[in-house]
């Protein structure tokens, strides 16, 4: 079991498969990209599967989310999914992606055992997409979403970040589009994880702003706390249901007290939180020949030291050195 001193138990493992990405989203990285990890620093496919096996067999992890960077850039992704699906106990598996490569991989990922996907899409306007991501790939994302839905990687969830002056007016249109296509839309407050350290709390689009905009067109009925559980998104029924919309208010309404996550970076470090400034090295233990029980012990020790919260409300908050692309969303 991965328990911390506040009694929280981590059962959800986020695995970053690569720090590389084929977009350059303004809230994540600079236009020229970042200095990527060298290949020898990345966990191998075998190392990833072994660590996931330790997590589900010895530490009580029940759900695995593959992230990046962009996980579809990982050459061995389908094989990793297939091998994790064969583990006992078998964890639930999902993938967070920008969707660009889903049209050609969705069917293979479903056949390998992937359960569902989260796809990032911040706008319905191609020209805004190009401004936000610095790439002209909007139609590729729409095609990827359709392929994921058709392959049965459902529920397909769409993650959206609203930015002032760019797409903050699109919330109602995005929700109407998601309802029409059978996707579950989730708005995420912009977090201070950009490589440029340009995030400013007083200029972000808040959960309150998003809900006010949505209520200009839709009737929203909140789900109860029992339905939410440890999920980061607060959810509302849209016009009485069955469709839902979620808002992840990481900054203005943090959910740290119910957090059930542990994170593995692409280079084999355990992070207890997206905003943690400390890491625990498991790659070194793997490559020095440590047995599974020793790796599990180190993992437990790392999680025991997890802090009460991310500290975003602290005026002395210091942004982590690693951008989101290197940590995994």
GROMACS .gro file of C-alpha atoms in nm:
model
  329
    1UNK     CA    1   0.000   0.000   0.000
    2UNK     CA    2   0.115   0.353  -0.081
    3UNK     CA    3  -0.004   0.556   0.216
    4UNK     CA    4   0.109   0.897   0.338
    5UNK     CA    5   0.112   1.060   0.679
    6UNK     CA    6  -0.228   1.221   0.611
    7UNK     CA    7  -0.395   0.885   0.553
    8UNK     CA    8  -0.427   0.918   0.176
    9UNK     CA    9  -0.376   0.598  -0.022
   10UNK     CA   10  -0.238   0.617  -0.377
   11UNK     CA   11  -0.409   0.371  -0.612
   12UNK     CA   12  -0.373   0.573  -0.936
   13UNK     CA   13  -0.034   0.563  -1.113
   14UNK     CA   14   0.055   0.818  -1.382
   15UNK     CA   15   0.337   0.694  -1.607
   16UNK     CA   16   0.515   0.943  -1.833
   17UNK     CA   17   0.649   0.753  -2.134
   18UNK     CA   18   0.842   1.039  -2.293
   19UNK     CA   19   0.911   1.409  -2.242
   20UNK     CA   20   0.885   1.478  -2.617
   21UNK     CA   21   0.582   1.631  -2.783
   22UNK     CA   22   0.481   1.720  -3.139
   23UNK     CA   23   0.296   2.035  -3.029
   24UNK     CA   24   0.430   2.351  -2.865
   25UNK     CA   25   0.137   2.461  -2.651
   26UNK     CA   26   0.196   2.807  -2.512
   27UNK     CA   27   0.103   2.703  -2.156
   28UNK     CA   28   0.350   2.413  -2.159
   29UNK     CA   29   0.672   2.485  -2.347
   30UNK     CA   30   0.853   2.745  -2.559
   31UNK     CA   31   0.823   2.746  -2.938
   32UNK     CA   32   1.172   2.602  -2.986
   33UNK     CA   33   1.094   2.310  -2.758
   34UNK     CA   34   1.303   2.190  -2.466
   35UNK     CA   35   1.623   1.998  -2.411
   36UNK     CA   36   1.487   1.644  -2.433
   37UNK     CA   37   1.603   1.359  -2.216
   38UNK     CA   38   1.879   1.147  -2.367
   39UNK     CA   39   1.764   0.798  -2.468
   40UNK     CA   40   1.982   0.621  -2.205
   41UNK     CA   41   1.808   0.828  -1.936
   42UNK     CA   42   1.463   0.705  -2.037
   43UNK     CA   43   1.315   0.394  -1.884
   44UNK     CA   44   1.313   0.102  -2.125
   45UNK     CA   45   0.990  -0.082  -2.208
   46UNK     CA   46   1.096  -0.368  -1.978
   47UNK     CA   47   1.169  -0.127  -1.693
   48UNK     CA   48   0.832   0.044  -1.729
   49UNK     CA   49   0.644  -0.285  -1.725
   50UNK     CA   50   0.843  -0.407  -1.425
   51UNK     CA   51   0.769  -0.091  -1.225
   52UNK     CA   52   0.399  -0.106  -1.311
   53UNK     CA   53   0.398  -0.472  -1.207
   54UNK     CA   54   0.553  -0.380  -0.871
   55UNK     CA   55   0.295  -0.107  -0.829
   56UNK     CA   56  -0.009  -0.328  -0.893
   57UNK     CA   57   0.121  -0.649  -0.732
   58UNK     CA   58   0.293  -0.512  -0.422
   59UNK     CA   59   0.163  -0.158  -0.370
   60UNK     CA   60  -0.211  -0.167  -0.439
   61UNK     CA   61  -0.223   0.041  -0.758
   62UNK     CA   62  -0.550  -0.018  -0.943
   63UNK     CA   63  -0.536   0.229  -1.231
   64UNK     CA   64  -0.257   0.326  -1.469
   65UNK     CA   65  -0.261   0.637  -1.688
   66UNK     CA   66   0.002   0.665  -1.962
   67UNK     CA   67   0.108   1.024  -2.027
   68UNK     CA   68   0.396   1.223  -2.176
   69UNK     CA   69   0.498   1.458  -2.323
   70UNK     CA   70   0.299   1.291  -2.596
   71UNK     CA   71   0.278   0.915  -2.523
   72UNK     CA   72   0.187   0.825  -2.882
   73UNK     CA   73   0.545   0.920  -2.973
   74UNK     CA   74   0.672   0.624  -2.769
   75UNK     CA   75   0.763   0.354  -3.026
   76UNK     CA   76   0.680   0.063  -2.794
   77UNK     CA   77   0.349   0.200  -2.662
   78UNK     CA   78   0.119  -0.073  -2.796
   79UNK     CA   79   0.348  -0.344  -2.662
   80UNK     CA   80   0.367  -0.178  -2.319
   81UNK     CA   81  -0.013  -0.160  -2.301
   82UNK     CA   82  -0.044  -0.525  -2.404
   83UNK     CA   83   0.206  -0.639  -2.139
   84UNK     CA   84   0.045  -0.432  -1.863
   85UNK     CA   85  -0.294  -0.578  -1.959
   86UNK     CA   86  -0.149  -0.924  -1.886
   87UNK     CA   87  -0.045  -0.831  -1.531
   88UNK     CA   88  -0.223  -0.982  -1.232
   89UNK     CA   89  -0.411  -0.807  -1.095
   90UNK     CA   90  -0.490  -0.624  -1.420
   91UNK     CA   91  -0.509  -0.248  -1.369
   92UNK     CA   92  -0.753  -0.023  -1.551
   93UNK     CA   93  -0.559   0.159  -1.823
   94UNK     CA   94  -0.607   0.497  -1.987
   95UNK     CA   95  -0.401   0.735  -2.198
   96UNK     CA   96  -0.370   1.114  -2.203
   97UNK     CA   97  -0.280   1.237  -2.551
   98UNK     CA   98  -0.301   1.535  -2.783
   99UNK     CA   99  -0.483   1.305  -3.023
  100UNK     CA  100  -0.270   1.370  -3.331
  101UNK     CA  101  -0.166   1.006  -3.372
  102UNK     CA  102  -0.490   0.842  -3.258
  103UNK     CA  103  -0.639   0.792  -3.603
  104UNK     CA  104  -0.371   0.533  -3.685
  105UNK     CA  105  -0.329   0.380  -3.336
  106UNK     CA  106  -0.671   0.375  -3.167
  107UNK     CA  107  -0.774   0.031  -3.293
  108UNK     CA  108  -0.439  -0.127  -3.202
  109UNK     CA  109  -0.443   0.030  -2.855
  110UNK     CA  110  -0.793  -0.101  -2.789
  111UNK     CA  111  -0.693  -0.449  -2.906
  112UNK     CA  112  -0.388  -0.435  -2.676
  113UNK     CA  113  -0.609  -0.369  -2.374
  114UNK     CA  114  -0.634   0.008  -2.333
  115UNK     CA  115  -0.966   0.101  -2.175
  116UNK     CA  116  -1.010   0.468  -2.264
  117UNK     CA  117  -0.844   0.797  -2.359
  118UNK     CA  118  -0.828   1.161  -2.254
  119UNK     CA  119  -0.761   1.394  -2.547
  120UNK     CA  120  -0.647   1.755  -2.513
  121UNK     CA  121  -0.834   2.003  -2.732
  122UNK     CA  122  -0.862   2.368  -2.635
  123UNK     CA  123  -1.059   2.516  -2.923
  124UNK     CA  124  -1.297   2.445  -3.209
  125UNK     CA  125  -1.135   2.714  -3.424
  126UNK     CA  126  -0.842   2.594  -3.637
  127UNK     CA  127  -0.675   2.936  -3.637
  128UNK     CA  128  -0.687   2.954  -3.256
  129UNK     CA  129  -0.552   2.599  -3.235
  130UNK     CA  130  -0.256   2.705  -3.449
  131UNK     CA  131  -0.191   3.004  -3.222
  132UNK     CA  132  -0.214   2.798  -2.903
  133UNK     CA  133  -0.011   2.498  -3.020
  134UNK     CA  134   0.209   2.662  -3.285
  135UNK     CA  135   0.114   2.376  -3.517
  136UNK     CA  136  -0.155   2.337  -3.787
  137UNK     CA  137  -0.294   2.000  -3.672
  138UNK     CA  138  -0.650   2.077  -3.562
  139UNK     CA  139  -0.817   1.836  -3.806
  140UNK     CA  140  -0.579   1.558  -3.700
  141UNK     CA  141  -0.703   1.592  -3.341
  142UNK     CA  142  -1.068   1.582  -3.450
  143UNK     CA  143  -0.996   1.272  -3.660
  144UNK     CA  144  -0.818   1.112  -3.363
  145UNK     CA  145  -1.113   1.175  -3.134
  146UNK     CA  146  -1.348   1.013  -3.382
  147UNK     CA  147  -1.116   0.713  -3.420
  148UNK     CA  148  -1.094   0.667  -3.043
  149UNK     CA  149  -1.472   0.677  -3.010
  150UNK     CA  150  -1.521   0.432  -3.297
  151UNK     CA  151  -1.259   0.195  -3.152
  152UNK     CA  152  -1.445   0.182  -2.819
  153UNK     CA  153  -1.193   0.374  -2.609
  154UNK     CA  154  -1.481   0.519  -2.412
  155UNK     CA  155  -1.577   0.731  -2.240
  156UNK     CA  156  -1.366   0.964  -2.453
  157UNK     CA  157  -1.280   1.261  -2.233
  158UNK     CA  158  -1.171   1.594  -2.378
  159UNK     CA  159  -0.942   1.814  -2.168
  160UNK     CA  160  -0.962   2.189  -2.233
  161UNK     CA  161  -0.759   2.480  -2.097
  162UNK     CA  162  -0.906   2.826  -2.150
  163UNK     CA  163  -0.666   3.115  -2.204
  164UNK     CA  164  -0.751   3.487  -2.174
  165UNK     CA  165  -0.780   3.662  -2.508
  166UNK     CA  166  -0.761   3.338  -2.708
  167UNK     CA  167  -1.036   3.088  -2.634
  168UNK     CA  168  -1.200   3.198  -2.309
  169UNK     CA  169  -1.527   3.268  -2.495
  170UNK     CA  170  -1.557   2.912  -2.631
  171UNK     CA  171  -1.678   2.724  -2.325
  172UNK     CA  172  -2.048   2.697  -2.429
  173UNK     CA  173  -1.961   2.609  -2.789
  174UNK     CA  174  -1.717   2.341  -2.675
  175UNK     CA  175  -1.975   2.186  -2.445
  176UNK     CA  176  -2.243   2.182  -2.716
  177UNK     CA  177  -1.995   2.015  -2.952
  178UNK     CA  178  -1.892   1.755  -2.692
  179UNK     CA  179  -2.253   1.667  -2.614
  180UNK     CA  180  -2.330   1.630  -2.986
  181UNK     CA  181  -2.038   1.390  -3.036
  182UNK     CA  182  -2.075   1.190  -2.714
  183UNK     CA  183  -1.752   1.312  -2.553
  184UNK     CA  184  -1.716   1.411  -2.188
  185UNK     CA  185  -1.568   1.760  -2.166
  186UNK     CA  186  -1.346   1.864  -1.876
  187UNK     CA  187  -1.217   2.217  -1.833
  188UNK     CA  188  -0.885   2.248  -1.650
  189UNK     CA  189  -0.763   2.566  -1.486
  190UNK     CA  190  -0.426   2.667  -1.626
  191UNK     CA  191  -0.156   2.554  -1.384
  192UNK     CA  192   0.193   2.696  -1.319
  193UNK     CA  193   0.380   2.427  -1.509
  194UNK     CA  194   0.501   2.616  -1.815
  195UNK     CA  195   0.869   2.605  -1.901
  196UNK     CA  196   0.877   2.983  -1.950
  197UNK     CA  197   0.739   3.047  -1.598
  198UNK     CA  198   0.496   3.295  -1.750
  199UNK     CA  199   0.188   3.183  -1.552
  200UNK     CA  200   0.008   3.455  -1.357
  201UNK     CA  201  -0.271   3.369  -1.117
  202UNK     CA  202  -0.452   3.699  -1.161
  203UNK     CA  203  -0.489   3.650  -1.537
  204UNK     CA  204  -0.606   3.288  -1.549
  205UNK     CA  205  -0.959   3.179  -1.643
  206UNK     CA  206  -1.099   3.035  -1.319
  207UNK     CA  207  -1.351   2.761  -1.254
  208UNK     CA  208  -1.599   3.030  -1.153
  209UNK     CA  209  -1.551   3.207  -1.485
  210UNK     CA  210  -1.601   2.881  -1.675
  211UNK     CA  211  -1.919   2.785  -1.490
  212UNK     CA  212  -2.069   3.131  -1.534
  213UNK     CA  213  -2.005   3.110  -1.907
  214UNK     CA  214  -2.157   2.760  -1.935
  215UNK     CA  215  -2.467   2.860  -1.738
  216UNK     CA  216  -2.539   3.129  -1.995
  217UNK     CA  217  -2.657   2.846  -2.222
  218UNK     CA  218  -2.697   2.528  -2.014
  219UNK     CA  219  -2.864   2.418  -1.693
  220UNK     CA  220  -2.598   2.254  -1.473
  221UNK     CA  221  -2.689   2.023  -1.185
  222UNK     CA  222  -2.396   1.933  -0.956
  223UNK     CA  223  -2.316   1.570  -0.884
  224UNK     CA  224  -2.269   1.482  -0.521
  225UNK     CA  225  -1.938   1.429  -0.343
  226UNK     CA  226  -2.004   1.054  -0.334
  227UNK     CA  227  -2.014   1.044  -0.714
  228UNK     CA  228  -1.688   1.240  -0.738
  229UNK     CA  229  -1.483   1.029  -0.496
  230UNK     CA  230  -1.113   1.108  -0.541
  231UNK     CA  231  -1.155   1.228  -0.901
  232UNK     CA  232  -1.003   1.572  -0.965
  233UNK     CA  233  -1.301   1.696  -1.167
  234UNK     CA  234  -1.615   1.837  -1.012
  235UNK     CA  235  -1.892   1.726  -1.246
  236UNK     CA  236  -2.231   1.862  -1.345
  237UNK     CA  237  -2.522   1.706  -1.533
  238UNK     CA  238  -2.594   1.906  -1.848
  239UNK     CA  239  -2.961   2.001  -1.890
  240UNK     CA  240  -3.064   1.718  -1.658
  241UNK     CA  241  -2.834   1.454  -1.810
  242UNK     CA  242  -2.720   1.206  -1.916
  243UNK     CA  243  -2.431   1.417  -2.047
  244UNK     CA  244  -2.182   1.558  -1.798
  245UNK     CA  245  -1.922   1.831  -1.789
  246UNK     CA  246  -1.631   1.851  -1.548
  247UNK     CA  247  -1.416   2.131  -1.413
  248UNK     CA  248  -1.075   2.064  -1.260
  249UNK     CA  249  -1.008   2.365  -1.038
  250UNK     CA  250  -0.651   2.278  -0.944
  251UNK     CA  251  -0.571   2.637  -0.848
  252UNK     CA  252  -0.886   2.792  -0.703
  253UNK     CA  253  -1.046   2.479  -0.549
  254UNK     CA  254  -0.761   2.231  -0.496
  255UNK     CA  255  -0.848   1.869  -0.424
  256UNK     CA  256  -0.526   1.768  -0.249
  257UNK     CA  257  -0.705   1.621   0.054
  258UNK     CA  258  -0.852   1.345  -0.164
  259UNK     CA  259  -0.552   1.288  -0.392
  260UNK     CA  260  -0.488   0.920  -0.473
  261UNK     CA  261  -0.205   0.959  -0.728
  262UNK     CA  262   0.156   0.861  -0.758
  263UNK     CA  263   0.366   0.966  -1.058
  264UNK     CA  264   0.651   0.800  -1.247
  265UNK     CA  265   0.852   1.025  -1.478
  266UNK     CA  266   0.995   0.912  -1.811
  267UNK     CA  267   1.341   0.889  -1.653
  268UNK     CA  268   1.228   0.674  -1.361
  269UNK     CA  269   1.168   0.923  -1.081
  270UNK     CA  270   0.879   0.904  -0.837
  271UNK     CA  271   0.696   1.231  -0.780
  272UNK     CA  272   0.428   1.259  -0.515
  273UNK     CA  273   0.264   1.562  -0.678
  274UNK     CA  274   0.276   1.758  -1.005
  275UNK     CA  275   0.413   2.049  -0.803
  276UNK     CA  276   0.664   1.852  -0.595
  277UNK     CA  277   1.022   1.975  -0.597
  278UNK     CA  278   1.165   1.645  -0.473
  279UNK     CA  279   1.195   1.314  -0.657
  280UNK     CA  280   1.290   0.959  -0.562
  281UNK     CA  281   1.506   0.767  -0.809
  282UNK     CA  282   1.380   0.420  -0.900
  283UNK     CA  283   1.573   0.392  -1.226
  284UNK     CA  284   1.902   0.373  -1.038
  285UNK     CA  285   1.764   0.101  -0.813
  286UNK     CA  286   1.642  -0.098  -1.114
  287UNK     CA  287   1.973  -0.076  -1.295
  288UNK     CA  288   2.179  -0.161  -0.987
  289UNK     CA  289   1.995  -0.492  -0.950
  290UNK     CA  290   1.762  -0.409  -0.659
  291UNK     CA  291   1.490  -0.674  -0.603
  292UNK     CA  292   1.122  -0.588  -0.636
  293UNK     CA  293   1.076  -0.569  -0.258
  294UNK     CA  294   1.349  -0.304  -0.225
  295UNK     CA  295   1.202  -0.095  -0.505
  296UNK     CA  296   0.860  -0.120  -0.340
  297UNK     CA  297   1.014  -0.010  -0.009
  298UNK     CA  298   1.165   0.300  -0.171
  299UNK     CA  299   0.835   0.380  -0.338
  300UNK     CA  300   0.647   0.351  -0.007
  301UNK     CA  301   0.901   0.576   0.163
  302UNK     CA  302   0.864   0.840  -0.108
  303UNK     CA  303   0.486   0.844  -0.074
  304UNK     CA  304   0.502   0.853   0.306
  305UNK     CA  305   0.667   1.193   0.272
  306UNK     CA  306   0.395   1.341   0.050
  307UNK     CA  307   0.298   1.693   0.155
  308UNK     CA  308  -0.052   1.795   0.256
  309UNK     CA  309  -0.106   2.010  -0.052
  310UNK     CA  310   0.049   2.162  -0.361
  311UNK     CA  311   0.093   2.499  -0.192
  312UNK     CA  312  -0.054   2.706  -0.475
  313UNK     CA  313  -0.221   2.934  -0.220
  314UNK     CA  314   0.114   3.008  -0.056
  315UNK     CA  315   0.246   3.352  -0.159
  316UNK     CA  316   0.594   3.197  -0.149
  317UNK     CA  317   0.498   2.920  -0.395
  318UNK     CA  318   0.789   2.832  -0.624
  319UNK     CA  319   0.712   2.666  -0.956
  320UNK     CA  320   0.875   2.324  -1.012
  321UNK     CA  321   1.187   2.319  -1.227
  322UNK     CA  322   1.042   2.059  -1.462
  323UNK     CA  323   0.769   2.168  -1.705
  324UNK     CA  324   0.452   1.962  -1.747
  325UNK     CA  325   0.591   1.782  -2.053
  326UNK     CA  326   0.866   1.626  -1.842
  327UNK     CA  327   0.644   1.530  -1.547
  328UNK     CA  328   0.332   1.383  -1.707
  329UNK     CA  329  -0.015   1.533  -1.677
   0.00000   0.00000   0.00000
